Amino acid sequence: MYLILRESVYYVNLRQAFLLSPFYANRISSRTVLFVSVPEQYLDEARLRKVFGDSVKNVWITGDTENIDDLIKERDTVAMKLEKAEVKLIKLANAERLKAIKKGGADEREEAPMDAEPGSLAARWIPNKKRPSHRLGFLGLVGKKVDTIEWCRTELARLIPATQTAQDTYRSGSYKKVPAVFIEFSTQAEAESAFQVLAHHQALQMSPKYIGVTPPEIVWSSLKVSWWQRVVRRFAVIAFVTALIIFWAIPVGVVGIISNVDNLKGIFFLTWLNQVPPAIMGVITGLLPSVAMAILMSLVPVIMRSGEPSLSRVELFTQNAYFSFQVIQVFLITTLTSSASAVVMEVLQHPEQATSLLAENIPKASNFYISYFLVQGLTIAAGVVSQIVGFVIFNIIYKFLSGTPRAMYMKWANLSAISWGSVLPIYTNIAVISLVYASIAPLVLGFAFIGLSMFYLAWRYNVLFVTDTSIDTRGLIYPRALKQLFVGIYISEVCLIGLFGASTAFGPMVLMIAFLVFTALFNITINSAIDPLLYNLPRTLAAEEDSLRLQDSAGGPAKNGEGNEKMSSAGTAAEGKEPGFISKFLKPWSYCDFSTLRRLVPNDVVDVQNLYTDEIERDAYYPPSVASGAPLLWIPQDPMGISKQEIRDTGKVIPITDEGCTLDDKNKLVWDTETVRPPLWEEKIYY
């Protein structure tokens, strides 16, 4: 428990140092508060500025964008259809050119002039009937057959102006308002003050509120929900997760019984198990339950991701729900079914001794977890390091899907993302199981250590070099996992109370009851002390950060935080003593405080005063469809000049380019990765 306390104190100080660093403090998300369930009379910018004062910099009142969303979706669908058709046309013509070259009937360097008649260049190589075409009916299978390129140009000539008109109408304020408001403040401290203050005098109005929400992670459809719908949905989701846990117990219970199938051979309808060879029985009782459990658990997280206004809140909700699911299904249900199956024959013969028999045989369920740790450690770690799924998708599936320069660029430019809400609960549950069996069957600890070590080595490499994190929870995933470790301590103490009670050892049982009460009080105290520091930023640290920045800019002793460690241990240094490892370990609040950990955060990465252009800041919290422009089409350049002609004709309707991509002698797309920046490249915006 002390380790949980120490790690919590250390992490809170480190998190505060990061959130108060110049780069993060000046990000627009750190200065913006999202209010949901806003009453209709407060969906007014002037009124909101009056409530929150002169510190308000920008106000975005969210509106219904269903009409714009439909137009954007249709526009982008037609644009991508046009891009694929343009690429297909160029590749078809180039294939015919390559055939002609092999026969000696064409000059490979020949290129037609830009002012050639429209359509004539492609027509030199392919007839009109081979041009890209599609049908306008259901799924493109029935209906009138049209030339894809000409049809898409006509549709885009209609959709792009209609989309722009709808966007301009929204920007002018002519839209149906929904009960959600984004308010940007001048400084992070003012935003934190607005976040911590009670905004409205009526219950559940302008609440809940969120700070640090970046525009890409907003679930815009969830902002339309009123306060009473939010309450109903919350209970509905909890009820659904509870029902899922209850009914999922059936297949999980079967897995637990299989892990102790040896003890069921005496039941009359299972006597055939005696004829199963020992080697096969070992696989059935050892590996099969662990593999089956891993498959069952992989199906759950997808179901739990819904109902929150941002993806970060979705991750946090999924973490809680999936951890509860893991503890109940992977641990409790499996343990109970394994223990029950291990003593079922003895219980049938002596039902009055059921409690004591179960208590004595609970450690037998550890056999399942020994194999579970090893299977999870080997399979997950091997899968994480080898990236088998990613390899198959990248080299096989993408081979058939990368038919355009855009698809090729997306294939190479995007990293796979980690969903910590569904990843971390698996390992938290393994730690919980280890804590429980530490006192009941200590042998499990060794195998748990092996499994967790494999996880650590595999994920450490992946986090540093392979994967990306697209969702920013502002560092709230890890401390929540730390708190969840208390579940293992509680279950362990309850199990020991049951074991001592079944063995009529009243002295140890009373002692464990006292430990259980102490653990509960310790847990409550930690939460009451840590939570305010975890979910809010103190004003005192904000003031200290400002003074340290002034000192840094003046070239004082705390330049870039290097002198802060001396400040934090000034008392010890004055006595002429250097704190040792044990002192630092036992007193993280003294030797791992804010001023010490602040030096770990780089302060000169970017120019924090010029993070955004005026346009980016103006459109930051508009719905994405409102600020979405027509996509740039990217086609390959060809020696025949068809791409230039298509750019001339299609460019009258939508932006299009052929820079940075050509066709090789095998008619394959070649992307110039050395000298030309891809036209689709966009500088990442750190909201």
XYZ file of C-alpha atoms in Angstrom, residues 9-419:
411
model
C 2.633 11.178 -4.970
C 5.485 10.936 -7.472
C 3.130 10.749 -10.433
C 0.938 13.648 -9.291
C 4.005 15.895 -9.013
C 5.318 14.767 -12.397
C 1.927 15.278 -14.044
C 1.595 18.767 -12.571
C 5.078 19.652 -13.804
C 4.130 18.581 -17.315
C 0.710 20.270 -17.392
C 2.218 23.544 -16.127
C 5.135 23.493 -18.579
C 5.128 26.410 -21.067
C 4.319 24.233 -24.067
C 1.327 22.483 -22.506
C 0.042 25.515 -20.596
C -0.154 27.561 -23.814
C -1.976 24.903 -25.815
C -5.514 25.940 -26.648
C -6.973 22.785 -25.075
C -5.350 23.697 -21.739
C -7.125 27.061 -21.854
C -10.518 25.795 -23.034
C -13.357 24.388 -20.928
C -16.209 22.336 -22.368
C -19.588 22.795 -20.684
C -22.392 20.356 -21.535
C -26.081 20.429 -20.580
C -26.069 24.222 -20.944
C -29.540 25.833 -20.488
C -30.965 27.500 -23.584
C -30.851 30.994 -22.067
C -27.075 30.653 -21.617
C -26.427 29.656 -25.219
C -25.513 33.281 -25.789
C -21.950 34.582 -26.110
C -22.620 37.929 -24.415
C -24.253 36.245 -21.439
C -21.413 33.743 -21.073
C -18.822 36.528 -21.183
C -20.752 38.297 -18.439
C -20.709 35.132 -16.287
C -17.002 34.354 -16.693
C -15.643 37.889 -16.961
C -12.992 39.551 -19.075
C -10.754 36.477 -19.069
C -12.875 34.895 -21.835
C -11.023 34.962 -25.155
C -13.258 32.946 -27.513
C -16.649 31.259 -27.284
C -17.856 28.443 -29.531
C -21.548 27.582 -29.152
C -22.064 24.187 -30.729
C -24.784 23.761 -33.333
C -26.532 20.989 -35.211
C -24.461 20.175 -38.308
C -26.434 17.212 -39.640
C -27.076 18.903 -42.993
C -23.428 19.963 -43.396
C -22.225 16.510 -42.326
C -24.315 14.870 -45.044
C -22.991 17.276 -47.682
C -19.378 16.787 -46.560
C -19.755 13.011 -46.556
C -21.262 13.027 -50.059
C -18.647 15.495 -51.349
C -15.703 13.506 -50.000
C -17.146 10.207 -51.240
C -17.515 11.581 -54.771
C -14.038 13.182 -54.596
C -12.378 9.898 -53.617
C -14.334 8.115 -56.343
C -13.027 10.653 -58.850
C -9.454 10.255 -57.606
C -9.592 6.466 -57.979
C -11.094 6.810 -61.445
C -8.383 9.271 -62.525
C -5.641 6.934 -61.282
C -7.296 3.966 -62.972
C -7.537 5.859 -66.275
C -3.855 6.820 -66.174
C -2.737 3.290 -65.259
C -4.872 1.726 -68.007
C -3.407 4.069 -70.610
C 0.121 3.544 -69.314
C -0.314 -0.230 -69.452
C -1.230 0.036 -73.126
C 1.759 2.318 -73.714
C 4.124 -0.195 -72.103
C 2.715 -2.945 -74.308
C 3.277 -0.764 -77.368
C 6.864 -0.054 -76.304
C 7.603 -3.765 -76.060
C 6.294 -4.156 -79.597
C 8.388 -1.190 -80.766
C 5.412 0.925 -81.776
C 5.755 3.950 -79.443
C 8.368 6.369 -78.211
C 8.627 6.147 -74.412
C 9.636 9.810 -74.160
C 6.722 11.131 -76.200
C 4.538 13.589 -74.303
C 1.565 15.432 -75.745
C 1.191 19.222 -75.427
C -0.926 20.677 -72.633
C -3.400 22.267 -75.033
C -4.463 18.973 -76.613
C -8.157 18.353 -77.072
C -9.851 17.137 -73.848
C -10.045 13.364 -73.700
C -7.878 12.878 -76.778
C -4.720 11.822 -74.902
C -6.319 8.918 -73.067
C -8.292 8.022 -76.189
C -4.998 7.379 -78.019
C -4.408 4.360 -75.785
C -7.796 3.102 -74.567
C -11.259 3.177 -76.155
C -14.155 4.929 -74.425
C -15.738 1.627 -73.410
C -12.689 0.858 -71.219
C -12.761 4.188 -69.396
C -13.738 3.975 -65.678
C -17.516 3.757 -65.368
C -20.179 2.783 -62.838
C -23.923 2.397 -62.485
C -26.092 4.825 -60.521
C -28.362 2.191 -58.980
C -28.146 0.075 -55.820
C -24.500 -0.668 -54.861
C -23.460 0.249 -58.403
C -24.910 -3.005 -59.719
C -28.031 -1.731 -61.477
C -29.183 1.500 -63.081
C -27.824 3.799 -65.742
C -24.157 3.350 -66.647
C -22.135 6.589 -66.672
C -18.537 7.686 -67.200
C -17.165 7.961 -63.654
C -14.837 10.915 -64.257
C -17.391 13.061 -66.067
C -20.143 12.191 -63.578
C -17.945 12.989 -60.554
C -16.916 16.336 -62.007
C -20.558 17.252 -62.529
C -21.509 16.186 -59.006
C -18.600 18.054 -57.407
C -19.516 21.187 -59.336
C -22.840 20.994 -57.494
C -21.694 19.740 -54.075
C -18.690 22.002 -53.405
C -20.613 25.317 -53.702
C -23.533 23.844 -51.726
C -21.146 22.765 -48.973
C -19.444 26.159 -48.861
C -22.814 27.908 -48.606
C -23.881 25.669 -45.707
C -20.570 26.309 -43.912
C -20.872 30.078 -44.349
C -24.420 29.935 -42.995
C -23.189 28.116 -39.876
C -20.355 30.604 -39.321
C -22.848 33.462 -39.456
C -24.715 31.945 -36.500
C -27.771 30.706 -38.394
C -28.000 27.205 -36.966
C -29.891 25.197 -34.386
C -27.951 25.378 -31.123
C -27.205 22.310 -29.005
C -26.551 22.428 -25.216
C -22.748 22.475 -25.343
C -20.286 25.381 -25.209
C -16.500 25.664 -25.566
C -15.014 28.681 -23.768
C -11.378 29.628 -24.334
C -9.677 31.717 -21.641
C -6.609 33.897 -21.890
C -4.496 31.777 -19.539
C -4.439 28.260 -18.183
C -4.968 29.510 -14.624
C -8.176 31.327 -15.610
C -9.436 28.211 -17.404
C -8.699 26.094 -14.328
C -10.597 28.568 -12.153
C -13.637 28.352 -14.443
C -13.343 24.567 -14.464
C -13.268 24.301 -10.666
C -16.035 26.813 -9.929
C -19.744 25.921 -9.806
C -21.071 27.386 -13.052
C -24.862 27.193 -12.611
C -27.268 27.439 -9.675
C -29.499 24.562 -10.831
C -28.613 20.899 -10.466
C -27.093 19.119 -13.486
C -26.958 22.353 -15.519
C -23.653 23.271 -17.233
C -22.343 20.022 -15.802
C -20.289 17.954 -16.194
C -17.498 20.096 -17.562
C -14.168 19.107 -19.051
C -10.805 20.775 -19.562
C -7.986 19.740 -21.867
C -10.273 18.279 -24.543
C -8.630 18.525 -27.977
C -10.832 19.066 -31.073
C -9.920 15.774 -32.831
C -11.097 13.680 -29.866
C -14.543 15.266 -29.441
C -17.517 12.965 -30.004
C -19.755 15.632 -31.523
C -22.888 13.488 -31.577
C -22.731 13.155 -27.771
C -22.874 16.939 -27.273
C -26.534 17.016 -28.336
C -27.612 15.008 -25.296
C -29.607 16.894 -22.645
C -29.007 16.471 -18.914
C -31.854 13.991 -18.372
C -30.852 11.951 -21.425
C -27.308 11.875 -20.084
C -28.516 10.485 -16.740
C -30.695 7.851 -18.440
C -27.914 6.847 -20.816
C -25.453 6.548 -17.965
C -27.661 4.122 -16.061
C -28.467 2.268 -19.290
C -24.772 1.782 -20.061
C -24.064 0.622 -16.499
C -26.998 -1.804 -16.706
C -25.747 -3.103 -20.039
C -22.205 -3.640 -18.745
C -23.595 -5.374 -15.640
C -25.732 -7.673 -17.786
C -22.736 -8.360 -20.000
C -20.677 -9.352 -16.970
C -23.432 -11.616 -15.631
C -24.146 -13.455 -18.872
C -20.484 -13.668 -19.848
C -20.010 -15.719 -16.688
C -21.452 -18.764 -18.473
C -18.667 -19.289 -21.054
C -16.035 -18.123 -18.562
C -17.336 -20.598 -15.981
C -17.009 -23.389 -18.531
C -13.383 -22.365 -19.086
C -12.760 -22.504 -15.330
C -14.293 -25.975 -15.067
C -12.163 -27.236 -17.968
C -9.017 -26.125 -16.139
C -9.833 -28.638 -13.355
C -11.483 -31.330 -15.467
C -9.288 -34.001 -13.817
C -11.393 -33.730 -10.674
C -14.649 -34.366 -12.551
C -13.794 -37.834 -13.841
C -15.746 -39.477 -11.019
C -19.113 -38.048 -12.118
C -21.091 -40.781 -13.898
C -21.639 -38.932 -17.173
C -17.984 -37.820 -17.372
C -16.317 -41.199 -16.853
C -15.265 -41.155 -20.514
C -12.606 -38.624 -19.521
C -10.602 -41.526 -18.054
C -9.985 -42.758 -21.606
C -8.380 -39.501 -22.764
C -4.562 -39.838 -23.111
C -2.559 -37.949 -20.442
C -0.815 -35.731 -23.014
C -4.100 -34.554 -24.516
C -5.584 -34.099 -21.040
C -2.625 -31.905 -20.124
C -3.260 -29.664 -23.129
C -6.996 -29.514 -22.319
C -6.471 -28.542 -18.680
C -3.410 -26.359 -19.244
C -3.349 -24.424 -22.498
C -6.941 -24.689 -23.750
C -8.538 -22.708 -20.867
C -5.956 -19.925 -21.143
C -6.323 -19.595 -24.904
C -10.127 -19.702 -24.638
C -10.054 -17.032 -21.926
C -7.864 -14.745 -24.032
C -10.245 -15.079 -26.999
C -13.322 -14.403 -24.854
C -11.796 -11.297 -23.283
C -10.717 -9.815 -26.623
C -14.371 -9.491 -27.683
C -15.454 -7.257 -24.800
C -13.751 -3.785 -25.018
C -15.326 -2.878 -28.363
C -18.810 -3.203 -26.839
C -17.997 -0.856 -23.953
C -16.852 2.185 -25.973
C -19.811 4.577 -26.036
C -21.675 7.410 -24.342
C -18.987 10.006 -23.486
C -18.411 13.445 -25.090
C -14.733 12.849 -25.892
C -12.536 9.916 -26.830
C -10.407 10.452 -23.711
C -13.505 10.065 -21.516
C -14.437 6.991 -23.542
C -11.011 5.508 -22.774
C -11.362 6.226 -19.055
C -14.857 4.725 -18.929
C -13.683 1.680 -20.875
C -10.783 1.262 -18.459
C -13.112 1.141 -15.455
C -15.711 -1.092 -17.102
C -13.192 -3.479 -18.628
C -11.230 -3.745 -15.384
C -14.412 -4.705 -13.525
C -15.129 -7.201 -16.267
C -11.615 -8.652 -16.064
C -11.642 -9.015 -12.275
C -15.071 -10.651 -12.162
C -14.720 -12.896 -15.205
C -11.030 -13.734 -15.508
C -10.425 -13.924 -11.753
C -13.478 -14.416 -9.544
C -15.690 -16.564 -11.804
C -12.758 -18.687 -12.953
C -11.473 -19.123 -9.393
C -14.872 -20.109 -8.024
C -15.647 -22.549 -10.836
C -12.152 -24.044 -10.659
C -12.370 -24.451 -6.876
C -15.901 -25.831 -7.033
C -14.996 -28.351 -9.720
C -11.953 -29.446 -7.734
C -14.051 -30.545 -4.741
C -17.385 -31.347 -6.383
C -17.182 -35.077 -5.551
C -16.286 -34.418 -1.899
C -19.071 -31.838 -1.592
C -21.576 -34.364 -2.950
C -20.430 -36.888 -0.331
C -20.127 -34.427 2.595
C -22.314 -31.361 1.876
C -22.001 -30.114 5.460
C -18.267 -29.485 4.878
C -18.742 -27.463 1.671
C -17.347 -24.182 3.053
C -14.191 -25.674 4.536
C -13.567 -27.859 1.487
C -13.827 -24.871 -0.874
C -11.549 -22.779 1.338
C -8.930 -25.526 1.391
C -9.082 -26.042 -2.363
C -9.093 -22.406 -3.555
C -5.290 -22.545 -4.059
C -5.861 -25.285 -6.648
C -7.218 -22.620 -9.003
C -3.704 -21.205 -9.095
C -2.799 -23.911 -11.621
C -4.967 -22.132 -14.157
C -3.326 -18.768 -13.508
C 0.181 -20.173 -13.759
C -0.547 -21.285 -17.316
C -2.605 -18.129 -17.929
C 0.336 -15.877 -17.038
C 2.713 -17.872 -19.214
C 0.342 -18.066 -22.178
C -0.490 -14.356 -21.950
C 3.162 -13.438 -21.468
C 4.396 -15.512 -24.393
C 1.557 -14.888 -26.853
C 0.914 -11.210 -26.128
C 4.586 -10.268 -25.827
C 5.452 -12.217 -28.977
C 2.522 -10.667 -30.825
C 3.389 -7.162 -29.641
C 7.043 -7.446 -30.665
C 6.580 -9.369 -33.914
C 3.517 -7.343 -35.000
C 2.108 -10.318 -36.919
C -1.282 -8.690 -37.485
C 0.322 -5.438 -38.594
C 2.669 -7.348 -40.895
C -0.219 -9.166 -42.573
C -2.249 -5.972 -42.967
C 0.709 -3.916 -44.183
C 2.208 -6.386 -46.656
C -0.786 -8.371 -47.883
C -4.018 -6.446 -47.418
C -2.526 -3.027 -48.218
C -0.932 -4.531 -51.322
C -4.383 -4.759 -52.844
C -5.765 -1.577 -51.262
C -2.904 0.829 -52.083
C -4.146 1.600 -55.577
C -3.747 5.379 -55.312
C -0.944 7.691 -54.152
C -3.161 8.693 -51.212
C -3.561 5.095 -50.033
C 0.180 4.508 -50.383
C 0.963 7.637 -48.359
C -1.501 6.684 -45.604
C 0.017 3.206 -45.520
C 3.510 4.520 -44.791
C 2.752 7.697 -42.840
C 0.351 6.467 -40.142
C 1.428 4.603 -37.018
C -0.825 2.120 -35.267
C -2.470 3.607 -32.176
C -2.783 2.134 -28.676
C -6.139 2.129 -26.895
